[in-house]
Structures are given as C-alpha cells and as structure tokens.
Amino acid sequence: MNGVERAFKIFGKEGDEKKFRGFRKMRGPPPEKGEILIKAENVVKGFPGVWEHLILDHINFDVRAGEVHALLGENGAGKTVLANILSGFYVITSGQIYVRGKPVKFNSPRDALEHGIAMVHQEFTLVPTLTVAENIALGLKEYSSLSFPLKEVERKLAELSERYGLKVNPKAKVEDLSAGERQRAEIMKVLYWEPDVLILDEPTSMLTPHEADELFKVLRGMAAENKGVVFITHRIEEVMKVADRVTVLRLGKFMGTKSIKETTKEELLKLMIGEVEPFRPIRKPVKSEKPVLEVIDLHVVGREGVEAVRGVTFTVREGEIFGIAGVAGNGQRELVEALTGLRKVKSGKIMIMGKDVTNKSPRELAKLGVRHIPEDRRGIGVAEPMTFGENIMMRDYCSPPFSKNGIIDYDFVTRHAKELIKKFEILTPDIWNTEVRILSGGNIQRLILARELWVEPKLLIAFHPTYGLDMRALTHTHKLFMRLREKGSAILLVSEDLEEIMSLSDRIAVMFRGKFMGILDASKATVEEIGMMMAGIKPKEASA
Amino acid sequence: MASAVIQKFKRPLLESLLAIILGFIVGAIVMAMFGYDPIAAYSALLIGSIGSLDGICESLANATPLMLTGLTFAIGMKSGYFNVGAEGQAYLGAIGAIMIGSVIHLPYGIHLAAATLFAMFMGAIWSLPVSALKAWRGVHEVVSTIMLNWIALFFVRYLIEYHYYEPGRAERAMPVLPTARYQVLGASLTTVIFVAVAFMFFAYFLLWRTTLGYELRLTGSNPEAARYIGINSTRVIFLNFFLGGLAAGLAGATQVLGRPPSWTIYKTLGNVINLGFDGIGAALIGRNHPVGIIFASIFLGILSYGAKFMMYLGVDPDLTRAINGVIIIALSLPELYRIIRRFIVGREAE
C-alpha cells in the first residue's frame, strides 16, 4: 500500500478528497527510504537584545526518510530553537532550509505543516475540557466543509491509533488523561496531518520509563514507514536506545553528527558538555565540621505526580560549597524547591542549624538566614511589571531598615539600591521608573544576586547562579561565592555547568533519576568520573 | 523629580484622553445618524453638568460612590483578582447605614461616624465568603462575587420590606436621623465626598507605602515571585477583598448618609443599583490608580448628570452609557494595536 492509498484510507473514500484532502497526497509522491527530507544549512538565529551571543551559530542538520535522528544537548544548547525553526515557529536570521531538495521559507507553523513537517511541543497544547477528537477537529476547520467532522475524526483516530500502536480513546476528555496519554494525543494531533517529518521536543521528560519504552516503539514504527523522526533529548541513554543518528549541539554550536553504531556514550557526553579543564581556585580546606544544612532520606513528589527526589541524604557544613551536578530533569529542581520551602516534602527531614525546618515557608527559612537564587529568574525571581526598586527590596521589605512598623522607608531603599547597583554593576536606567521586564537577562540575574547576597547568608541555595552572565560577571560571582565561603556561609550549588561545579565545590554529588549516584571529593574527582555518573553509570570506585 | 513623574504618567494620561475624545466622536456620529444635532446635545450636557454651581455639585455627588466602587475593582486588579463584588457590597453598605443611622439614637458626630463605619464593615463582611471560597476551595472570584451580588440584592430587599420600612411609605426604608447625615454643601453634594477622597488617599498610602500593600501588588504582578518570597497568599486574598468590601460599603453609605433629599434607600434599590458596575468603568478609565479613579469618577459623574439635559433635546440619556462603553473599548485599543502590529509586522519582518 503506498502513501496515497493510505492517505485515502485515513482521510476518507476517493471522491471525499475535497472534504478530507489527503494531506500527504497534496505534497506529491511519498519519500523513499534514505531520501533527505529536510535540510538546514548554516542556520543562524539571534534574538537581538535578549542575549548578546547567537542562539544558533551556523548549524547544519538534515533528516532522512526512515530514520530516528536524535538532537542532543544540554539546556540552552539551542535544540528547541532549532526545532522551532524547522517547524516554522521561528524565522531564521540567516541560512537556508530545504525540504526534499527545494529551498523553502516558513512564515508560520501552518506553512511547515503543509510541507509535511510537524512538531510535538514539550508543553501540552490541547484544550483540557474537550475530547481528543474535538481538539483535532478544531485544527482542521479550514480544511473541511462547514460541518464539524467529529465522526470522521473519531473514526480515523481509531485507525491511526491501531496503525501506530498509540493507545488513546478519541472520545476521552483531555483533562482526564494521564501525562503519557496526553502526549500520545498530542502526537496523534500532528499525525493527523500525515507529516513526513515528525519533531518531538523532549517527549520523555514527563513519561515513566515504561511509557518512554512504549513511545520508542511508536517512533521506530514511524521510521519503518519512511517518515523522518527528530527526537530531542538531553539523555544519552535514550539516544543510544532509539536513534539511528545523533546531532549534538552545545551552547548554540554544531558539535557534529554521528551514527549511533559508530559512537559511544562517552564520546557523546564529551561532545555535549565539552572538554572541561577545571580552573581550581586556591582554597583553604573547610575548617568547620559544623553542619548547616542536613538532609535526611528526602523524598519529594514532582509536578506530574511522579516521585522526583527518591531518598537523598547529605550535609553541607559551614564554609563549604556543596555542588550538585547532573543532567537537567533528574530531580534537582524538586530538591531545591523542597529545600527552599516551595514544595511539600513527602517524607524525610530537612534540618538547618540543627533545627527541623521540613515544610517550613520561605519566609521562615529567610529568617534563619537562608537565601535562594532561583532557576527561573524571570518567572519567579522577579516581578517583571514592578520597578527595579520594588524588586531589589523583595527579599527584605518586611524587616528594618527596609520598613518600620509596616511602612516602607523609600529613602533607605533608594540608597540601598544605588549602593547595590554600583557594587554589582547592574545596568538599569532608573530605580523607581524602570520596570524590570525591560532589563536584559544578565542584569536581572545581577539584580537577584545583589538582592540575595548583599548580606552574608548562613545558607545559600543557588540554582544556575551564573546562567546568562558574561565572563566578567561570571568571574565576579565566582569570587563572591568563594568570599562567602571563606566567611563561613554554607553554599549549595546546583548547576549543569560542570566547569562551575568543579571549580567551586568542595564536594560534588551527582544526581541521577532522583538519587545521588555518589558524593565525590572535588579535589580528586575527574570530569570522566562525573560524566559517567551523570549518564547513570556507577564508577568502580566511588569515594565518599 | 516632577518631570520624572510627568514622564511616568504621560502615556496613560494621553491614552485615557484620546479614548475619551474617541468616545465623544463615536457618540456624535451615533446622534447624527439618528437625526440629532450632536453639538447642541453635547453643549446641553456640558452646560447642564458643569455650567452652574448646582450642576457641578450634582456631578460631584454622582462621582462620590463611583470612585469608591472603582477602588474596590482596582485593589482587586492590583492584587491579581477580578473583583466584581462591589455591587452587592454597596447594597450591604447602604442597609448597614440604615441599621445604625435610622434606628439607634446617638449624638451627632458619633452617630455619623458609627453609621459610616458600620456600613463599611457590612460591605467588608460580604467579602468574606469570596475570600474563603477562593482561599480554601479555589472558587473563582468572578463566580462567587456575582452570586453574592444577587444574594445581596434579595437579602437587602427583604430587610427593607420586613424590618426597616418607613411606616406609611412602605416603598422605602426609614430615612436616617438628622444626627447621622453629612452636611449638605450644595444641591445633593455633602461632606461625604471628603470622606470618600480621604479613603482614596488612604488606599493609595496602603498600596504604595506599606508592606501590606507591597505584598498585594507583588502578588498581583507575579504570584510565583510572591510565593518564592514566602508571602502568605491566603492573607493577600482576605486582605484585598476585605479592603474592597470596605470601599464598596462606604460607597453604599454615601447614598444613604450623604445624599439628600431621600437619605434612605428604596425597595427597588434604585439609588444604589449599578454603582458597582459603573465603578469598574471608573477603575478602567482611571487605570486602577486611586488618583486616576478620582478624576475618572468625576468625568463619569459629569456624563451621567449631564445626560439628563440631553433629554431636553430628545436624545436618549442612555446614549451617554454608550459613550461610556466606547471610551472603555477605546482604552483597550493600545493593547489591541500592539497585538495587531505584532501580527502584521511579525509575519514579514521578524
């Protein structure tokens, strides 16, 4: 059965073509195995003003019919941006995209869909109160007659479901579906368009391992039908499991395309995180044995109801920097949220200075001298519609000298803000007339650093503290961290930047799937060792 | 410093003025379409409302409750909630004023203060179910406030009909005693306008000078940031709806304790009905800022009083409500313009 026949089978009888045009047929003959379906040549993408560097710097990428092509990289490597370019959500700054050999320019996702390129986004896009079939019929309205083709859609979904082994009940309401089912519904939604190339952005991030294996079977099935599947991930073991080829990106740069048969986990890891030669600042050993933060067998349930932190125990001492390394999504976020009072603990204990603070609010923790640099700076670190001044006083507004008897001392805050602007080299046009939303990411990060670190904290919990900073500010921040360490602050540093972790930390824990793979002495740890542990491989000799 | 302030408010001020002009132009077009002389109608409106001392007083008296109900909505918006409960809370305020003002005997001054405070308190009480449902059951405030508005309507009618009716004139409640009346300044304007303006400045002080107000505004700007800092969201919910209730209760009181000649409410609630919803208009035109709302309310007061004079020319006074509507739509245009621009330019130039 060729593609045209199949299109008719799915989209209706012959003659019904106008009502349900066979999308695949509209685009000409079906692809042959190995044909290059889409090709990106020297693609450059920059968002002016947001970041100083290019998001994508001369990327070459192609997808062939019948393959699963993994796109591998860390957060911020540009994987999603590239996918959004290929599927018409973003317009490229320069470079050229070819679809089956012809140069194209996409102005919208619809353009890309009509060229047979579909993307399944990481976040869900279906309307929760409608059924799966209704959701899909919504997107089809301009391709069918005025009537709502619900019956047809339901029937064809059932067929698609059987053909690819994607189990979804078309009549189920989206809000009643589990994360895995929702994702299958999302995939169905784009499959309805009969795409030649299917791009999936981090499809496994919300799935259980079993669901992920099911998904991999589906992906292989699609490849067997001469579709090109692009699979975005930051998990190397998944790449090894499902992909035919892999392209690695690092900080917007193209690191190479490899065939899975000719590569190893270790090589991919090296491409992904780079040759790290850690700069180790001169440091005195940790003087004190006094624990500041003690975490005992902590279990935390994550966003999707899955246990994200599964039994973590560690201690951070006075004057110690304790680093947590790991590929994003292995429970670091939930761990930090639990430690900072933003997420309920399922079981286990958190102690600060010998006091039980499990499930205490951020305000109570702040009173004990805990400061927190959050991961999502625009989302939770600042209130973008508020002024610079209102943001700089966010942590301390309720205590003197910021306010007395509930009345804010604006004169003091102005003086304080001026001081911090100078000390932390923040670029802002004004204190009380500038909304923080207009500041660049780097300056917002400086604002947060200034706000949290103008006093010496007892415990600092820092999540990606230098993300988006230029070299100068980064060195500045690292020096500040070392100074705080000398003065006796305990610092918990969570970062995906191995170089940062290795140069700053006294001890390093590697987190993998909600657990610590081990806690290493930073002066003895090697990149290879940490890299292996990040990939979930237990090194032979794990020191404590 | 002064220039910085002007710089900051220039844009919203210009936008509001443009919207008002646009509203008048559209109103003129509508009138011309129906064969009226818009210039004559508008001059009748303006001469009637601000052409005489009585007219000015009447317009200001109309403005007084609107600024307070506008404030209710604005405090909600500043805290991130869509509070449309001022309507019902104003009814409760009005009946609260009757409860103290008409029944209990107290010396002048004390009586006035007691009636005013009790009215505010009644308005605020009516906000508690909204907060409780929101904080502990997650019920959206639009649903609960609208339901409570209806409950308030029938509850207050019941109270008037069965407990507070004026013997011999059963269509209305007992007027408040002279010891519980604000001093008349001229026409139906009383000193209650000073209380209203003072409350506006109190709200301004609270929102921008105190830590409590900061917590409200931070929650309204970014609830996630408020959570990250450890602000108690339940407290923010209760505080913002309670403050709104106080303002709305006071708005109801102004119509009873500070509005001759009736000094009471009618069973139809004719003199308090729609105050809450018109206040939303005042808040939108005034950009949810207490000072802006004062001016917006005065403008709406002029419109509503002047409309009566357009009637002499045969123009339906409801047309001024239509003008009102156009102004509010026009105020949302800058945002609409940005969206359209993004849509057109984004496709080509991005």
PDB file of N, CA and C in Angstrom, chain A residues 46-55 81 377-378 440-442 467-469:
ATOM      1  N   GLY A  46      19.576  34.642  16.016  1.00  0.00           N
ATOM      2  CA  GLY A  46      19.893  35.507  17.145  1.00  0.00           C
ATOM      3  C   GLY A  46      18.641  36.243  17.536  1.00  0.00           C
ATOM      4  N   PHE A  47      18.440  36.387  18.825  1.00  0.00           N
ATOM      5  CA  PHE A  47      17.341  37.230  19.269  1.00  0.00           C
ATOM      6  C   PHE A  47      17.965  38.536  19.693  1.00  0.00           C
ATOM      7  N   PRO A  48      17.830  39.567  18.888  1.00  0.00           N
ATOM      8  CA  PRO A  48      18.559  40.801  19.231  1.00  0.00           C
ATOM      9  C   PRO A  48      18.122  41.303  20.592  1.00  0.00           C
ATOM     10  N   GLY A  49      19.108  41.712  21.366  1.00  0.00           N
ATOM     11  CA  GLY A  49      18.792  42.358  22.635  1.00  0.00           C
ATOM     12  C   GLY A  49      18.584  41.410  23.790  1.00  0.00           C
ATOM     13  N   VAL A  50      18.222  40.192  23.509  1.00  0.00           N
ATOM     14  CA  VAL A  50      17.940  39.289  24.614  1.00  0.00           C
ATOM     15  C   VAL A  50      19.229  38.647  25.097  1.00  0.00           C
ATOM     16  N   TRP A  51      19.937  38.026  24.198  1.00  0.00           N
ATOM     17  CA  TRP A  51      21.250  37.515  24.532  1.00  0.00           C
ATOM     18  C   TRP A  51      22.256  38.188  23.619  1.00  0.00           C
ATOM     19  N   GLU A  52      23.443  38.339  24.129  1.00  0.00           N
ATOM     20  CA  GLU A  52      24.441  39.006  23.296  1.00  0.00           C
ATOM     21  C   GLU A  52      24.974  38.046  22.229  1.00  0.00           C
ATOM     22  N   HIS A  53      25.019  36.754  22.571  1.00  0.00           N
ATOM     23  CA  HIS A  53      25.582  35.799  21.619  1.00  0.00           C
ATOM     24  C   HIS A  53      24.470  35.216  20.748  1.00  0.00           C
ATOM     25  N   LEU A  54      24.880  34.467  19.729  1.00  0.00           N
ATOM     26  CA  LEU A  54      23.896  33.852  18.843  1.00  0.00           C
ATOM     27  C   LEU A  54      23.314  32.613  19.503  1.00  0.00           C
ATOM     28  N   ILE A  55      22.009  32.420  19.321  1.00  0.00           N
ATOM     29  CA  ILE A  55      21.352  31.249  19.881  1.00  0.00           C
ATOM     30  C   ILE A  55      21.741  30.014  19.074  1.00  0.00           C
ATOM     31  N   VAL A  81      15.187  25.628  19.914  1.00  0.00           N
ATOM     32  CA  VAL A  81      15.163  26.730  18.943  1.00  0.00           C
ATOM     33  C   VAL A  81      15.283  26.170  17.526  1.00  0.00           C
ATOM     34  N   ARG A 377      14.561  32.848  36.594  1.00  0.00           N
ATOM     35  CA  ARG A 377      14.679  34.190  37.172  1.00  0.00           C
ATOM     36  C   ARG A 377      13.546  35.103  36.748  1.00  0.00           C
ATOM     37  N   ARG A 378      13.152  35.052  35.476  1.00  0.00           N
ATOM     38  CA  ARG A 378      12.056  35.931  35.067  1.00  0.00           C
ATOM     39  C   ARG A 378      10.727  35.432  35.616  1.00  0.00           C
ATOM     40  N   SER A 440      17.926  43.275  30.604  1.00  0.00           N
ATOM     41  CA  SER A 440      18.379  42.042  29.960  1.00  0.00           C
ATOM     42  C   SER A 440      18.466  40.923  30.994  1.00  0.00           C
ATOM     43  N   GLY A 441      18.520  39.689  30.503  1.00  0.00           N
ATOM     44  CA  GLY A 441      18.594  38.543  31.398  1.00  0.00           C
ATOM     45  C   GLY A 441      19.780  38.634  32.354  1.00  0.00           C
ATOM     46  N   GLY A 442      20.924  39.062  31.837  1.00  0.00           N
ATOM     47  CA  GLY A 442      22.118  39.166  32.666  1.00  0.00           C
ATOM     48  C   GLY A 442      21.930  40.170  33.792  1.00  0.00           C
ATOM     49  N   TYR A 467      23.939  31.544  35.071  1.00  0.00           N
ATOM     50  CA  TYR A 467      23.334  31.344  33.764  1.00  0.00           C
ATOM     51  C   TYR A 467      23.063  32.694  33.105  1.00  0.00           C
ATOM     52  N   GLY A 468      23.586  32.879  31.892  1.00  0.00           N
ATOM     53  CA  GLY A 468      23.309  34.109  31.156  1.00  0.00           C
ATOM     54  C   GLY A 468      24.232  35.267  31.482  1.00  0.00           C
ATOM     55  N   LEU A 469      25.192  35.052  32.373  1.00  0.00           N
ATOM     56  CA  LEU A 469      26.121  36.136  32.684  1.00  0.00           C
ATOM     57  C   LEU A 469      27.299  36.096  31.722  1.00  0.00           C
TER      58      LEU A 469
END
